[in-house]
Short mmCIF file of C-alpha atoms in Angstrom, two decimals:
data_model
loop_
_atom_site.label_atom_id
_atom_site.label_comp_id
_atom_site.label_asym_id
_atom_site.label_seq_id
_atom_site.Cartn_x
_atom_site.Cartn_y
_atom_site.Cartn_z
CA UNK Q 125 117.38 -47.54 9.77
CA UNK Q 126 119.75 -50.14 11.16
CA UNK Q 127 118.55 -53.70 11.13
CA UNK Q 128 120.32 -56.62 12.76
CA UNK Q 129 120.34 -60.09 14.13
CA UNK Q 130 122.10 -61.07 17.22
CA UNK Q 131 122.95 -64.87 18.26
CA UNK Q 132 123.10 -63.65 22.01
CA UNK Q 133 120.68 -62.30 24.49
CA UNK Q 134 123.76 -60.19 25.88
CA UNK Q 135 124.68 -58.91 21.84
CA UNK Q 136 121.42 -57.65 21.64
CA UNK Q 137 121.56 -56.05 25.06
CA UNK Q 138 124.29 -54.28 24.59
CA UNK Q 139 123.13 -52.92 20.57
CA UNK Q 140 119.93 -51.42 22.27
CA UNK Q 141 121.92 -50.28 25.30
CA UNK Q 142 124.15 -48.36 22.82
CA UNK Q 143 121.42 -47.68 20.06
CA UNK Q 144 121.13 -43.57 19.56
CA UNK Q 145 117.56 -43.33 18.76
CA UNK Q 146 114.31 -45.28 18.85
CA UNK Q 147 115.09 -48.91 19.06
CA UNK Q 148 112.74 -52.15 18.44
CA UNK Q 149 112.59 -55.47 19.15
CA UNK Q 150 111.21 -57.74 16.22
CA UNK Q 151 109.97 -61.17 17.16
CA UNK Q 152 107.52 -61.82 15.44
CA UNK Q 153 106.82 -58.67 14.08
CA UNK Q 154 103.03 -58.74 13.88
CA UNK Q 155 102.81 -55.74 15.68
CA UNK Q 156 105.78 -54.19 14.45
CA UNK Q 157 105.72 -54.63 11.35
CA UNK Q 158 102.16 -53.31 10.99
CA UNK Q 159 102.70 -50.15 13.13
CA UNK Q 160 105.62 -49.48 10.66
CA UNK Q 161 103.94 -49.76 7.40
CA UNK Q 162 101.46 -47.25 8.67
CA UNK Q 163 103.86 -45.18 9.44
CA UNK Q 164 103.14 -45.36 12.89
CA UNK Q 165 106.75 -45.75 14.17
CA UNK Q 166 109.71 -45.83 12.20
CA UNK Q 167 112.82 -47.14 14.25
CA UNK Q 168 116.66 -45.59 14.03
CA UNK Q 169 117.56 -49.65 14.99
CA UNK Q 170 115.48 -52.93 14.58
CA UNK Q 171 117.14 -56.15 17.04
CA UNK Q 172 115.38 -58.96 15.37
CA UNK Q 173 115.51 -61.72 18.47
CA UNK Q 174 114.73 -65.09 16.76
CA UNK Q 175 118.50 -66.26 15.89
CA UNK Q 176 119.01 -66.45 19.65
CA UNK Q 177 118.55 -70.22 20.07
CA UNK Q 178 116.97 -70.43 23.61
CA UNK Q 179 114.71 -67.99 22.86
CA UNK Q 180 112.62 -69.83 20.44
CA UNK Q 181 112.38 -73.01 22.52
CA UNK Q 182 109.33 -73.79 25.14
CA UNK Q 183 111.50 -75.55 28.16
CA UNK Q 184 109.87 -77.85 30.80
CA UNK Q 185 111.77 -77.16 34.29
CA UNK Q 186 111.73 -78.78 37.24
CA UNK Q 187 109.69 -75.49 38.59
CA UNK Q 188 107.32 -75.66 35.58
CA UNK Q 189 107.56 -74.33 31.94
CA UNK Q 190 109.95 -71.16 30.18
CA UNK Q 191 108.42 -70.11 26.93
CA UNK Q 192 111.27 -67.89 25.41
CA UNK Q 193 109.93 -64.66 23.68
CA UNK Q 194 110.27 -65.46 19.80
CA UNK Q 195 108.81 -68.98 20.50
CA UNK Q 196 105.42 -68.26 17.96
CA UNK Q 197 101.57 -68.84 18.94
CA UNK Q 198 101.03 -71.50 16.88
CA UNK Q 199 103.92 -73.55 18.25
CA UNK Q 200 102.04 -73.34 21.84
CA UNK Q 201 99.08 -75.01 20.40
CA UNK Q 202 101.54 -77.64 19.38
CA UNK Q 203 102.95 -78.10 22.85
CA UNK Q 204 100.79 -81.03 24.43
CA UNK Q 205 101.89 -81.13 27.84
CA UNK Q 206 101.72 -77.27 28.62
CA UNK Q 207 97.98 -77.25 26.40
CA UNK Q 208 97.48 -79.92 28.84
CA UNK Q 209 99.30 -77.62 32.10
CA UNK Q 210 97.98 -74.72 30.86
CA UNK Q 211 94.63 -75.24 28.45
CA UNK Q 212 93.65 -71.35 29.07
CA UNK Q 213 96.73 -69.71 28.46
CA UNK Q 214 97.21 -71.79 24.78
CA UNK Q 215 93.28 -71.11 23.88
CA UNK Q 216 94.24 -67.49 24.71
CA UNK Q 217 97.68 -67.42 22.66
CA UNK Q 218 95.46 -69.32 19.50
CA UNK Q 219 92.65 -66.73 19.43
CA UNK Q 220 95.69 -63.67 18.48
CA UNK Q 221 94.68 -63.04 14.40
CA UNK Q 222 94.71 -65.45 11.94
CA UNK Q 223 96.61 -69.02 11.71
CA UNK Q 224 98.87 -67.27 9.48
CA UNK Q 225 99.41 -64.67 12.26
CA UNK Q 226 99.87 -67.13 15.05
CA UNK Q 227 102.89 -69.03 13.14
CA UNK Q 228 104.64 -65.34 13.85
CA UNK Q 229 103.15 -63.27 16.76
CA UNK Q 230 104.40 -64.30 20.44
CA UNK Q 231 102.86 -63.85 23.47
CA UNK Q 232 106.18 -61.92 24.67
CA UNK Q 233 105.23 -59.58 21.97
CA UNK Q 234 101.53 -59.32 23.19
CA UNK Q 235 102.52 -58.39 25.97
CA UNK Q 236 105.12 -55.70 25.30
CA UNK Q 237 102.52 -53.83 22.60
CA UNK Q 238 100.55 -53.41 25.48
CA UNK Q 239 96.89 -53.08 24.23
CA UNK Q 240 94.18 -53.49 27.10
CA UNK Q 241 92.91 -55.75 24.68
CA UNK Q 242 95.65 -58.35 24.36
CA UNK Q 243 94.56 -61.94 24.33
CA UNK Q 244 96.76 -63.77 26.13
CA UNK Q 245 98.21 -61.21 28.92
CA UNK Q 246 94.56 -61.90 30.72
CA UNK Q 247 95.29 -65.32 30.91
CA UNK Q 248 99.05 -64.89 31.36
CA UNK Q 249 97.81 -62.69 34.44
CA UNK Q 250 95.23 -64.67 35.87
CA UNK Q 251 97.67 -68.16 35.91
CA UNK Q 252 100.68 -66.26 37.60
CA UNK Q 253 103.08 -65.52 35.02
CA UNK Q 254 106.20 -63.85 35.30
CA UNK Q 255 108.31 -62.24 32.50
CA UNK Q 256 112.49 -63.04 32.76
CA UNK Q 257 113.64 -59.71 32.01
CA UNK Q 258 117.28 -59.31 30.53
CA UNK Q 259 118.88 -55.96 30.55
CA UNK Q 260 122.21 -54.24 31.14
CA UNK Q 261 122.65 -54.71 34.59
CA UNK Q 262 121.73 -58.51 34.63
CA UNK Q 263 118.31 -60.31 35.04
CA UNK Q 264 114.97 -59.73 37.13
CA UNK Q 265 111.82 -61.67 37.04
CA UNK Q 266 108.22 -59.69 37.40
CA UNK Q 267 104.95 -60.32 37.28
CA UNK Q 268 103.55 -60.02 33.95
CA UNK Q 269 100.90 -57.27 35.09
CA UNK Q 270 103.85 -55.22 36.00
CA UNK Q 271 105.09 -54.87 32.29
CA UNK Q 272 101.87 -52.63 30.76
CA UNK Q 273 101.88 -49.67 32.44
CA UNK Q 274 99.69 -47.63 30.12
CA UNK Q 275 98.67 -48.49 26.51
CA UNK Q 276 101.58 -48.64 23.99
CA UNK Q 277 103.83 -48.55 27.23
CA UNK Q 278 106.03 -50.65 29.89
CA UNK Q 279 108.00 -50.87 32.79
CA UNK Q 280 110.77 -51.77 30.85
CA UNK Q 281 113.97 -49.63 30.87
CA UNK Q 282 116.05 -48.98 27.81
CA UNK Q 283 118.48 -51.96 27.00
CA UNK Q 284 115.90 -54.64 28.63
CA UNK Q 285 114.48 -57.13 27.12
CA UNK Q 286 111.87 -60.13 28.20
CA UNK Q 287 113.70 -63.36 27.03
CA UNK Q 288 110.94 -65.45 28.89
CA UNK Q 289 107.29 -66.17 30.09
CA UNK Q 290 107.41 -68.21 33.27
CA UNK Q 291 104.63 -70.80 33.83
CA UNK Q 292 104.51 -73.11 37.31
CA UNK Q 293 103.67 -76.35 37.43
CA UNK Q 294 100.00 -76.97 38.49
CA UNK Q 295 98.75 -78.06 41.37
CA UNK Q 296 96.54 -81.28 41.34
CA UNK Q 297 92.95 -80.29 40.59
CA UNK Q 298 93.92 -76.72 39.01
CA UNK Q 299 92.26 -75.18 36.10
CA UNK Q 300 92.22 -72.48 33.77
CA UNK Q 301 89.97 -70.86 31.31
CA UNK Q 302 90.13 -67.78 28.93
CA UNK Q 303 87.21 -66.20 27.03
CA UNK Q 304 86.60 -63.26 25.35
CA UNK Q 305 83.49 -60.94 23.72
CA UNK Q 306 84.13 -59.65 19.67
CA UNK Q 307 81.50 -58.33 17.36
CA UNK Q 308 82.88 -61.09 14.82
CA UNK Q 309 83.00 -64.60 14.96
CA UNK Q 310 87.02 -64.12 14.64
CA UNK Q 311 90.19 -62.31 13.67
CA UNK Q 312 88.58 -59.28 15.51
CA UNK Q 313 89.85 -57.24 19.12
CA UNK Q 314 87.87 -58.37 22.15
CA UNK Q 315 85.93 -55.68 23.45
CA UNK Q 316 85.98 -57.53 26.80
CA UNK Q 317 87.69 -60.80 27.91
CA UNK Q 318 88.42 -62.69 30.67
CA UNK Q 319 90.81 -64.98 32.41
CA UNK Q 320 90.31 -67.56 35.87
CA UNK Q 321 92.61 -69.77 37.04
CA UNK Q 322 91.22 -72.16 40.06
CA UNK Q 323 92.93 -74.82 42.84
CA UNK Q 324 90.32 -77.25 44.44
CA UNK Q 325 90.55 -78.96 47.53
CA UNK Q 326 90.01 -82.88 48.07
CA UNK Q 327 85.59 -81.91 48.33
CA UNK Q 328 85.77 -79.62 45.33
CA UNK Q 329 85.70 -75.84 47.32
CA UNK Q 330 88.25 -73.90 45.78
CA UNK Q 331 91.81 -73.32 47.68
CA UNK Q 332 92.56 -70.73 45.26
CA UNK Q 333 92.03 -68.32 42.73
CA UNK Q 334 92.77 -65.41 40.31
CA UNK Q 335 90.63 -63.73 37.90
CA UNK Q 336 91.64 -61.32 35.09
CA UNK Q 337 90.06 -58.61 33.27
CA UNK Q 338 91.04 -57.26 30.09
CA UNK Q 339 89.97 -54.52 27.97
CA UNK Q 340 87.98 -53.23 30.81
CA UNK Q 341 90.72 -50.45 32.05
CA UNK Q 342 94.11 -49.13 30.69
CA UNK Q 343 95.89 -52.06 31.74
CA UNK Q 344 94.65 -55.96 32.18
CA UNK Q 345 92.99 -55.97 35.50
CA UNK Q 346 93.63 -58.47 38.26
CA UNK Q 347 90.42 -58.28 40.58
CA UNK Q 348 91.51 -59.73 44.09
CA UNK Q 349 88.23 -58.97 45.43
CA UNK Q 350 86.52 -61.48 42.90
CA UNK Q 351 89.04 -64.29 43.62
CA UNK Q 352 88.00 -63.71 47.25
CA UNK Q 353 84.17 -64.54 46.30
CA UNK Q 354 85.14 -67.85 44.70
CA UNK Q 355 87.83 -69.18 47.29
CA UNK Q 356 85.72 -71.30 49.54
CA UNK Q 357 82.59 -72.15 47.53
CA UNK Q 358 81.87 -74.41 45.09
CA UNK Q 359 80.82 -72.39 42.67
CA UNK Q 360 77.37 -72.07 43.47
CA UNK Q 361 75.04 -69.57 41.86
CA UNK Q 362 75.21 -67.13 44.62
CA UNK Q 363 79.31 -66.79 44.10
CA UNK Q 364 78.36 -66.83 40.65
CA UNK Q 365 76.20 -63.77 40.67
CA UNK Q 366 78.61 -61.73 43.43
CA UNK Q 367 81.75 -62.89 41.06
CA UNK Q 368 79.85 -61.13 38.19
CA UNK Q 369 79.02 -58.33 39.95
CA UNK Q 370 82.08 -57.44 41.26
CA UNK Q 371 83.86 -57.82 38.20
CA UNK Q 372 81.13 -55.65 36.49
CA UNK Q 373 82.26 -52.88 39.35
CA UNK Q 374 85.89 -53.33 38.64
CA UNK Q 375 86.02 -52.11 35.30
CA UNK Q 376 87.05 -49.07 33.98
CA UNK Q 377 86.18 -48.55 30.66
CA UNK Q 378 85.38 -46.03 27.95
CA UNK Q 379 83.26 -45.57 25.56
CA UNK Q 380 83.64 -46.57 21.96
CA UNK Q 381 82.13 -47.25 18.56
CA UNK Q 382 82.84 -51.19 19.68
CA UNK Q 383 81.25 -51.09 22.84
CA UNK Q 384 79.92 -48.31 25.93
CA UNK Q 385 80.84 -48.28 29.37
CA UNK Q 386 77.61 -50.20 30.57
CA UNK Q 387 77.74 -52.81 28.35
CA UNK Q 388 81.46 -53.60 28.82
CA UNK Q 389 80.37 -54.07 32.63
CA UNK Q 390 77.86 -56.02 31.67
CA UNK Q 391 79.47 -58.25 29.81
CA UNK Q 392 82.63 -58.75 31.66
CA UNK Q 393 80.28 -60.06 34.32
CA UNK Q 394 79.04 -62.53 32.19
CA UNK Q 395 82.54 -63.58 30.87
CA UNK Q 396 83.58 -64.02 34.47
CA UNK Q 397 80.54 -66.63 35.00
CA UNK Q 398 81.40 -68.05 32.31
CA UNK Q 399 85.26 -68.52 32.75
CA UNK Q 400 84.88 -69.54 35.86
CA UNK Q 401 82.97 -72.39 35.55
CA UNK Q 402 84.66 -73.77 32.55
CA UNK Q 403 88.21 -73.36 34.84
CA UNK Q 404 85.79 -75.18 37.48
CA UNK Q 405 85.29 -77.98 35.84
CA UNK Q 406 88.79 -78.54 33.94
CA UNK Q 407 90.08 -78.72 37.50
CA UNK Q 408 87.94 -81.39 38.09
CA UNK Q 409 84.64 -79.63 40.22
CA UNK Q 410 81.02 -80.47 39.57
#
């Protein structure tokens, strides 16, 4: 097993380009490191990310915010002008493991283990994220629900790597909210969550939305049809009740010792009521 530390997005590139092999990426190595001490995986080369400066810094643009992919949870929840942007996507990003976790895992690295289950790619989802994707042939941007394709897998090709989580600025009277169901009070895999993210008008009837599903199917899911309920109400109880049910409909679950198939739909209804109005209010309804 090689093991080494590049200074340059294009260095490490170019190792996993020319890396004969399995190949990982260590961030923050939560995942990683895990996976390899139960013998899980066990890489020919490891490209440990976090001595490339921009990487580990959250940038405010004139377009919004770049949170580079070794830039750690717990440094998010630090950050008070995106918690203040973007109060969903940080709870999200806080709830991954412990507080000793969250000083290492990233959400770049969430998002590349690709669980159903991941915390903060519901959020990430539902507030319009996009992933800067380095790889040998230059740089793309994509929405993050095109990186999971299946669980334990992504879109990415060999050699590419996401240097970047893209977050826009926020409209006046925009909120977001994240919540999640789990058998324990913490530290514990969500069985279902969910993730809204809302623009009001001047009266308070939403302009906009997107809601997120995750742990309900093989990938997070983004349920257009649900946004469609809530864009022109005020979140009344009728749009309530149709947002649940359609997100109840949406999933695609299985069943488990953590949960079955009916109540995941149940709940993921409820979690969308909830969500919702909490995203509601932070962008000012009532």
């Amino acid at each position: 097993m090689r093991y080494i530390r590049p200074l340059t997005i294009e260095d490490a590139v170019g190792q996993l380009v020319g890396a004969s092999g399995t190949a990982a990426i260590l961030a923050g190595g939560s995942d990683l490191l895990v996976r390899m001490k139960g013998g899980f995986v066990e890489p020919d080369l490891i490209v440990d990310i976090k001595a490339i400066a921009p990487l580990s810094e959250i940038r405010e643009t004139a377009e919004g915010f770049s949170i580079g992919a070794a830039v750690p949870c717990a440094v998010l929840g630090e950050n008070k002008v995106l918690k203040k942007a973007w109060p969903g996507v940080v709870e999200a990003a806080k709830l991954i493991g412990s507080k000793q976790v969250q000083g290492r895992c990233t959400i770049v690295g969430n998002l590349c283990n690709a669980s159903p289950a991941a915390d903060s790619v519901p959020a990430l989802v539902a507030a319009g994220a996009r992933a800067v994707v380095a790889g040998p042939t230059g740089k793309r941007t994509i929405a993050v629900e095109n990186v999971p394709t299946a669980p334990g897998r992504t879109s990415l090709a060999k050699g590419e790597i996401i240097e970047a989580i893209l977050l826009d600025n926020r409209a006046p009277r925009s909120g977001d909210a994240y919540l999640r169901f789990i058998p324990r009070t913490e530290m514990d895999i969500a069985v279902v969550s969910a993730g809204v993210n809302l623009t009001l008008d001047e009266t308070g009837v939403i302009r906009t939305a997107r809601v997120a599903l995750g742990a309900a199917a093989p990938t997070v899911l983004l349920v257009e049809e649900a946004a469609e309920v809530l864009v022109g109400s005020k979140l009344d109880e009728a749009t309530l009740e149709r947002l649940a049910k359609i997100c109840a409909g949406a999933c695609r679950p299985i069943d488990d010792k953590r949960g079955t198939i009916e109540f995941r739909r149940k709940v993921a209804g409820v979690l969308a009521r909830r969500v919702a109005a909490t995203a509601y209010e932070r962008a000012g309804g009532k």
